[in-house]
XYZ file of C-alpha atoms in Angstrom:
446
model
C -0.017 -0.039 0.055
C 2.937 2.336 0.536
C 3.641 1.849 -3.106
C 0.272 3.576 -3.929
C 0.302 6.338 -1.161
C 3.692 7.609 -1.412
C 3.439 8.576 -5.209
C 0.028 10.292 -4.512
C 1.571 12.250 -1.643
C 4.609 13.305 -3.850
C 2.506 14.307 -6.567
C 0.162 16.450 -4.370
C 3.368 18.152 -3.074
C 4.853 18.706 -6.468
C 1.859 20.791 -7.706
C 1.217 22.666 -4.589
C 3.910 24.955 -5.574
C 4.051 28.439 -3.605
C 2.307 31.258 -5.583
C 0.434 28.765 -7.877
C -2.921 30.334 -7.094
C -1.807 33.938 -7.906
C -1.921 33.367 -11.714
C -4.369 30.094 -11.468
C -1.730 28.390 -13.581
C 1.757 26.740 -13.280
C 3.033 26.076 -16.870
C 5.957 24.255 -18.255
C 6.700 23.597 -21.902
C 5.963 20.032 -23.048
C 6.302 20.171 -26.770
C 3.859 22.495 -28.480
C 1.488 22.270 -25.437
C 1.824 23.573 -21.792
C 1.134 21.784 -18.685
C -1.010 23.860 -16.260
C -2.285 23.528 -12.842
C -5.900 24.974 -12.923
C -9.235 24.809 -11.454
C -11.535 22.098 -12.780
C -13.627 23.770 -15.577
C -16.888 22.282 -16.925
C -15.193 20.792 -20.139
C -12.364 19.187 -17.947
C -15.049 17.754 -15.545
C -17.030 16.224 -18.408
C -13.912 14.392 -19.613
C -12.947 13.197 -16.184
C -16.751 12.011 -15.511
C -16.502 9.611 -18.375
C -14.312 7.207 -16.808
C -14.743 7.879 -13.161
C -16.764 5.416 -11.109
C -20.543 6.118 -10.843
C -21.323 4.793 -7.513
C -22.372 5.316 -4.008
C -19.633 6.784 -1.944
C -17.867 7.964 -5.137
C -15.218 10.753 -4.682
C -16.530 13.715 -6.540
C -14.446 15.298 -9.475
C -11.671 16.974 -7.751
C -11.439 20.871 -7.692
C -8.001 21.192 -9.356
C -6.214 19.540 -12.363
C -2.871 19.321 -14.004
C -3.427 19.370 -17.678
C -2.013 20.270 -21.090
C -3.395 23.552 -22.577
C -5.075 21.540 -25.165
C -6.700 19.147 -22.780
C -5.093 16.052 -24.335
C -3.613 15.313 -20.973
C -5.311 15.599 -17.714
C -4.067 14.437 -14.161
C -5.917 15.007 -10.865
C -5.822 14.017 -7.308
C -8.938 14.027 -5.206
C -10.340 12.697 -1.895
C -12.622 12.878 0.933
C -12.355 13.214 4.661
C -15.725 12.403 6.329
C -15.777 12.152 10.139
C -19.047 10.582 11.553
C -20.796 10.792 14.864
C -23.651 8.438 15.684
C -25.715 6.562 18.296
C -26.952 2.912 17.765
C -30.369 2.199 19.698
C -31.647 -1.288 20.265
C -28.358 -3.102 19.605
C -24.511 -2.538 19.441
C -24.058 -3.051 15.728
C -21.205 -0.524 15.786
C -19.009 -2.903 17.783
C -19.856 -6.093 15.568
C -16.962 -7.490 13.290
C -17.059 -6.029 9.784
C -19.621 -3.389 10.694
C -18.359 -0.144 12.312
C -19.856 2.935 10.586
C -21.236 0.460 7.862
C -24.818 -0.279 8.878
C -24.594 -4.115 7.996
C -28.050 -5.523 8.754
C -26.628 -9.098 8.564
C -24.239 -8.382 11.376
C -27.080 -7.416 13.735
C -26.599 -9.607 16.955
C -29.498 -12.013 17.450
C -30.729 -11.814 20.066
C -29.897 -8.449 21.382
C -27.935 -8.805 24.599
C -28.786 -7.000 27.858
C -26.380 -4.064 28.558
C -25.421 -3.912 24.818
C -28.651 -2.330 23.441
C -27.102 1.050 22.388
C -23.637 2.426 21.385
C -22.230 5.982 21.016
C -19.320 6.476 18.540
C -17.178 9.199 16.944
C -15.406 7.735 13.814
C -12.827 10.083 12.174
C -11.245 7.479 9.918
C -13.660 7.353 7.068
C -11.732 8.746 4.050
C -10.126 7.981 0.679
C -7.892 9.416 -1.846
C -7.738 8.900 -5.616
C -5.590 9.448 -8.650
C -6.897 9.757 -12.306
C -4.962 10.394 -15.529
C -6.512 10.838 -18.968
C -4.475 10.619 -22.087
C -5.491 11.625 -25.665
C -8.555 13.268 -24.233
C -11.239 13.990 -26.704
C -9.853 11.621 -29.262
C -11.032 8.071 -30.330
C -8.101 6.619 -28.396
C -8.782 8.401 -25.188
C -7.328 6.361 -22.246
C -7.976 6.798 -18.642
C -6.385 5.063 -15.496
C -8.158 5.369 -12.061
C -6.858 4.335 -8.492
C -8.581 4.743 -5.389
C -7.445 3.908 -1.874
C -9.374 4.375 1.520
C -10.165 3.194 4.928
C -12.894 0.667 5.803
C -14.103 2.991 8.686
C -12.900 0.121 11.101
C -9.075 0.615 11.024
C -6.904 3.437 9.926
C -4.993 1.238 7.445
C -5.568 2.300 3.766
C -6.556 -0.448 1.373
C -6.833 -0.480 -2.404
C -10.467 -0.065 -3.402
C -10.413 0.623 -7.253
C -7.758 0.256 -9.886
C -8.710 -0.005 -13.539
C -7.979 1.285 -17.067
C -10.601 2.600 -19.661
C -9.920 2.572 -23.454
C -12.465 2.613 -26.328
C -15.533 1.576 -24.267
C -13.384 -1.308 -22.666
C -12.759 -1.323 -18.808
C -10.300 -3.585 -17.086
C -9.351 -3.814 -13.530
C -10.692 -3.844 -10.014
C -14.020 -2.212 -10.043
C -17.792 -2.626 -9.283
C -19.156 -5.386 -11.258
C -21.095 -4.624 -14.372
C -24.016 -6.620 -12.797
C -24.653 -3.580 -10.497
C -26.766 -0.622 -11.650
C -24.995 2.286 -9.694
C -27.501 4.842 -10.585
C -30.637 2.784 -9.714
C -29.208 1.037 -6.516
C -29.846 3.762 -3.966
C -30.067 7.423 -3.229
C -26.969 8.916 -1.328
C -26.482 7.613 2.275
C -23.938 8.663 5.115
C -23.991 4.883 5.736
C -20.950 3.582 3.624
C -22.732 0.082 3.256
C -26.180 1.077 1.798
C -29.376 -0.952 1.350
C -29.217 -4.697 2.326
C -30.660 -5.738 -0.846
C -28.449 -3.766 -3.181
C -26.612 -5.731 -5.931
C -23.135 -4.588 -5.034
C -19.627 -6.389 -5.611
C -16.140 -5.303 -6.417
C -14.857 -7.628 -8.941
C -11.748 -8.073 -11.112
C -13.369 -7.682 -14.415
C -12.956 -6.921 -18.250
C -15.938 -5.357 -19.673
C -17.287 -3.525 -22.824
C -20.291 -0.807 -22.723
C -21.519 0.364 -26.101
C -22.115 3.728 -27.112
C -25.823 4.981 -27.092
C -27.831 4.066 -30.138
C -31.002 6.352 -29.960
C -31.019 5.749 -26.095
C -30.333 2.074 -26.315
C -27.016 0.736 -24.821
C -25.583 -2.719 -23.882
C -22.767 -4.116 -22.004
C -21.102 -7.313 -21.284
C -18.088 -8.649 -19.256
C -16.166 -11.373 -17.603
C -15.572 -11.357 -13.819
C -13.177 -13.397 -11.883
C -15.336 -15.796 -9.828
C -15.489 -15.785 -6.100
C -17.675 -18.046 -4.128
C -18.793 -18.266 -0.467
C -19.732 -21.872 -0.538
C -17.947 -23.994 2.017
C -14.544 -23.445 -0.179
C -16.170 -25.535 -2.849
C -16.668 -28.988 -1.300
C -19.506 -30.819 0.413
C -20.368 -29.958 4.096
C -23.717 -31.861 4.588
C -24.946 -31.537 8.062
C -25.843 -35.196 8.219
C -22.787 -36.598 6.441
C -19.351 -35.947 7.990
C -18.881 -39.352 6.692
C -20.686 -41.539 4.161
C -20.343 -45.305 3.767
C -16.927 -44.867 5.715
C -15.678 -42.042 3.520
C -14.796 -38.623 4.989
C -16.649 -36.017 2.980
C -15.872 -32.801 4.834
C -12.744 -30.588 5.071
C -11.066 -32.141 2.034
C -10.044 -30.463 -1.000
C -11.670 -27.709 -3.127
C -11.985 -27.499 -6.875
C -10.395 -24.740 -9.160
C -12.822 -22.345 -10.801
C -11.927 -22.301 -14.402
C -14.888 -20.372 -15.935
C -15.557 -16.725 -15.287
C -18.722 -15.182 -14.149
C -20.508 -13.500 -17.149
C -22.650 -10.288 -16.306
C -24.576 -8.285 -19.170
C -27.322 -5.715 -19.506
C -29.335 -3.912 -21.999
C -30.812 -0.355 -21.293
C -32.885 2.307 -22.820
C -32.457 5.757 -21.469
C -34.282 9.019 -22.430
C -31.974 11.111 -19.909
C -29.649 10.272 -17.022
C -32.748 9.840 -14.482
C -35.194 8.414 -16.938
C -34.084 5.086 -17.727
C -34.711 1.201 -17.463
C -32.148 -1.653 -17.495
C -32.496 -5.448 -17.685
C -29.285 -7.226 -16.439
C -28.385 -10.823 -16.032
C -25.476 -12.936 -14.765
C -24.322 -16.571 -15.652
C -22.086 -18.408 -13.212
C -20.561 -21.826 -13.239
C -19.613 -23.355 -9.953
C -17.007 -26.206 -9.506
C -16.853 -28.402 -6.674
C -15.493 -31.799 -5.313
C -18.140 -34.465 -4.874
C -15.956 -36.572 -2.364
C -18.469 -39.342 -2.243
C -18.080 -40.010 -5.959
C -14.513 -38.822 -5.791
C -14.985 -36.590 -8.832
C -15.270 -32.812 -9.763
C -18.876 -31.662 -10.490
C -20.146 -28.363 -12.097
C -23.245 -26.372 -11.645
C -24.735 -23.199 -12.820
C -25.829 -20.050 -10.880
C -27.685 -17.350 -12.556
C -29.363 -14.058 -11.651
C -31.753 -11.375 -13.352
C -32.369 -7.807 -12.448
C -34.742 -5.042 -13.372
C -33.702 -1.536 -12.539
C -34.071 2.090 -13.452
C -34.972 5.560 -12.438
C -37.833 7.973 -12.988
C -37.621 11.752 -12.807
C -41.107 13.048 -13.396
C -40.278 16.543 -12.333
C -36.745 18.204 -11.956
C -36.312 17.976 -8.043
C -37.779 14.390 -7.695
C -35.950 11.193 -8.769
C -37.021 7.688 -8.050
C -34.901 4.627 -7.688
C -35.909 0.979 -8.326
C -33.981 -2.312 -8.299
C -35.233 -6.006 -8.132
C -32.992 -8.997 -8.249
C -33.541 -12.646 -8.014
C -31.283 -15.555 -8.821
C -29.758 -18.810 -7.633
C -26.210 -18.736 -6.352
C -25.596 -15.103 -6.534
C -25.129 -14.459 -2.809
C -21.657 -12.572 -3.168
C -23.281 -10.205 -5.516
C -26.058 -9.022 -3.030
C -24.985 -6.533 -0.386
C -26.211 -8.316 2.745
C -25.400 -11.993 1.894
C -21.980 -11.381 0.412
C -19.384 -13.213 2.693
C -21.641 -15.843 4.005
C -21.419 -19.559 2.787
C -25.000 -19.666 1.478
C -24.864 -19.339 -2.388
C -23.999 -23.083 -3.002
C -24.942 -25.385 -0.096
C -24.917 -29.161 0.572
C -27.839 -31.165 -1.154
C -28.686 -33.419 1.805
C -30.862 -35.397 -0.324
C -27.790 -36.256 -2.547
C -24.772 -36.920 -0.432
C -21.654 -35.271 -2.099
C -23.789 -33.109 -4.154
C -24.431 -29.203 -3.872
C -27.302 -27.154 -4.901
C -27.690 -23.313 -5.749
C -29.707 -21.453 -3.240
C -32.533 -19.016 -4.500
C -32.252 -15.454 -3.134
C -33.354 -11.843 -3.899
C -32.676 -8.123 -3.291
C -35.136 -5.445 -3.619
C -34.687 -1.647 -3.169
C -36.927 1.550 -3.701
C -35.738 5.022 -3.008
C -36.523 8.605 -3.693
C -34.503 11.948 -3.766
C -35.935 15.491 -3.572
C -33.511 18.243 -4.564
C -34.924 21.504 -2.872
C -32.182 23.366 -4.561
C -28.518 23.087 -5.489
C -27.583 22.956 -1.666
C -30.348 20.948 -0.019
C -31.286 17.359 -0.620
C -33.692 14.982 1.086
C -33.536 11.163 0.514
C -35.535 7.988 1.740
C -35.157 4.416 0.817
C -36.400 0.781 1.869
C -34.755 -2.456 0.909
C -35.073 -6.363 1.546
C -32.724 -9.163 1.048
C -33.968 -12.789 1.410
C -32.816 -16.352 0.963
C -34.792 -19.393 0.709
C -34.244 -23.232 1.312
C -31.152 -23.074 3.444
C -32.781 -23.432 6.929
C -31.422 -26.855 7.784
C -28.024 -25.846 6.693
C -27.923 -22.510 8.281
C -29.151 -24.132 11.596
C -25.741 -25.631 11.686
C -23.664 -22.632 10.980
C -22.126 -20.182 13.424
C -24.672 -17.633 14.759
C -23.177 -14.848 12.626
C -23.920 -16.817 9.366
C -27.617 -17.913 10.289
C -29.345 -15.655 7.898
C -32.972 -15.713 6.447
C -33.679 -12.192 5.547
C -33.059 -8.660 6.490
C -34.846 -5.327 6.066
C -33.264 -1.888 5.854
C -34.776 1.615 5.878
C -33.060 5.030 5.890
C -34.029 8.874 5.624
C -31.506 11.748 5.489
C -30.750 15.257 4.551
C -27.656 16.808 3.015
C -26.715 20.411 2.882
C -23.759 21.724 0.861
C -22.128 24.484 3.114
C -19.441 25.188 0.363
C -18.308 23.262 -2.786
C -15.769 21.546 -0.447
C -17.871 20.905 2.691
C -21.144 18.975 3.135
C -23.161 18.468 6.296
C -25.689 15.392 6.650
C -27.781 13.847 9.135
C -29.391 10.329 8.770
C -31.831 7.860 10.538
C -31.364 4.171 9.838
C -33.266 1.136 10.770
C -32.416 -2.459 10.241
C -33.890 -5.965 11.157
C -32.125 -9.219 10.587
C -34.099 -12.606 10.878
C -32.407 -16.072 11.348
C -34.002 -19.435 10.750
C -34.049 -20.808 14.192
C -32.952 -18.284 16.963
C -35.423 -15.380 16.076
C -34.680 -11.887 14.882
C -33.484 -8.506 16.181
C -33.371 -4.915 15.074
C -31.076 -1.855 15.456
C -31.793 1.851 14.915
C -28.937 4.436 14.197
C -28.863 8.313 14.235
C -25.701 9.697 12.703
C -24.382 13.075 11.307
C -21.328 13.702 9.009
C -19.145 16.583 7.930
C -17.546 15.623 4.595
C -14.591 17.541 3.081
C -13.866 16.817 -0.474
C -11.005 18.109 -2.340
């Protein structure tokens, strides 16, 4: 990680030359074009936005850039510092592993423990920094590289969050999966996690997105597969042994086939659009009863979009359903529930059906003041007998998530927000529990 952070810091120092703001530019000859340090204008911002991530919690376009006078070369460093103060009521979700300032409904303790039904916190370590370079801007061969590193809101360690290259409508690297519809997933939240049923997953991906043809676009990609499925081998609750053969804790199988997400979309404008997405997965595992490698198919479909009937009002909708897509669903990712033992056939596994649904609304009072509300559900079926034998943290049936918030832009650099969150987690055999959270932020972007 030091190899990432040190160049960013050194680059930031190199452009922050004393007296730079006096002329609003620092120029050096580079062939027939000059390199300048300038405030980001509308044309430059448009070029940068073409290859910046469009997703919740994205770093806004930085306020300053280093660029050539003809805009063929652009380089920028940006980031966000976002301290959050909050209070959990009903549970101590903030203290749970993997949660912290992220309102992870699947991590809500069940049942809530006496003496641990509330928690106050101040979290100053929610931040990120990014670097973007665009070459040959405005030409058919425009190429862009983007890198982002940030904290997880739990420790102060920086981790790589995004790293990809974009060229001629092809994007390759570490990014949000193409299966996710970032515009429709949710309105903005202070909560870094977001709705429980949102389709959201960072993948190692190579993908293509077409230009718009009278409002129609399509996209397809290949993702490096990752499965939370008992490491790819059978773990039947009733069959630690079968006919004297050990069938647990043995060997997994290599995944040789990529996940394939794709979508088609019609858009009248940025916030009046509809998209149909799909994903196909192949899961390889060892059948240790038959002593052979088997394959099975997982799949998912999603309908998503936005509606903007009047300028201040935006609606969000996403409905996803599939089998074996757990690590693409916000709340189920990380749990060994996508592919589970088929107890009726020792040695075999089966794909679990699951779904994620989100609805949301944004009302922009003016350029400074915004209100948002959303509701979400994630649910999984037919894993009860298996989940009963998992650790309590992985016993999951469904979760509900609700949020309302308000954001006010004090300056172009500083945003204040306040938010109320409510979540409920239900298990298969030990009941359910809820948590409420009130929190506020003061986000500084640069």
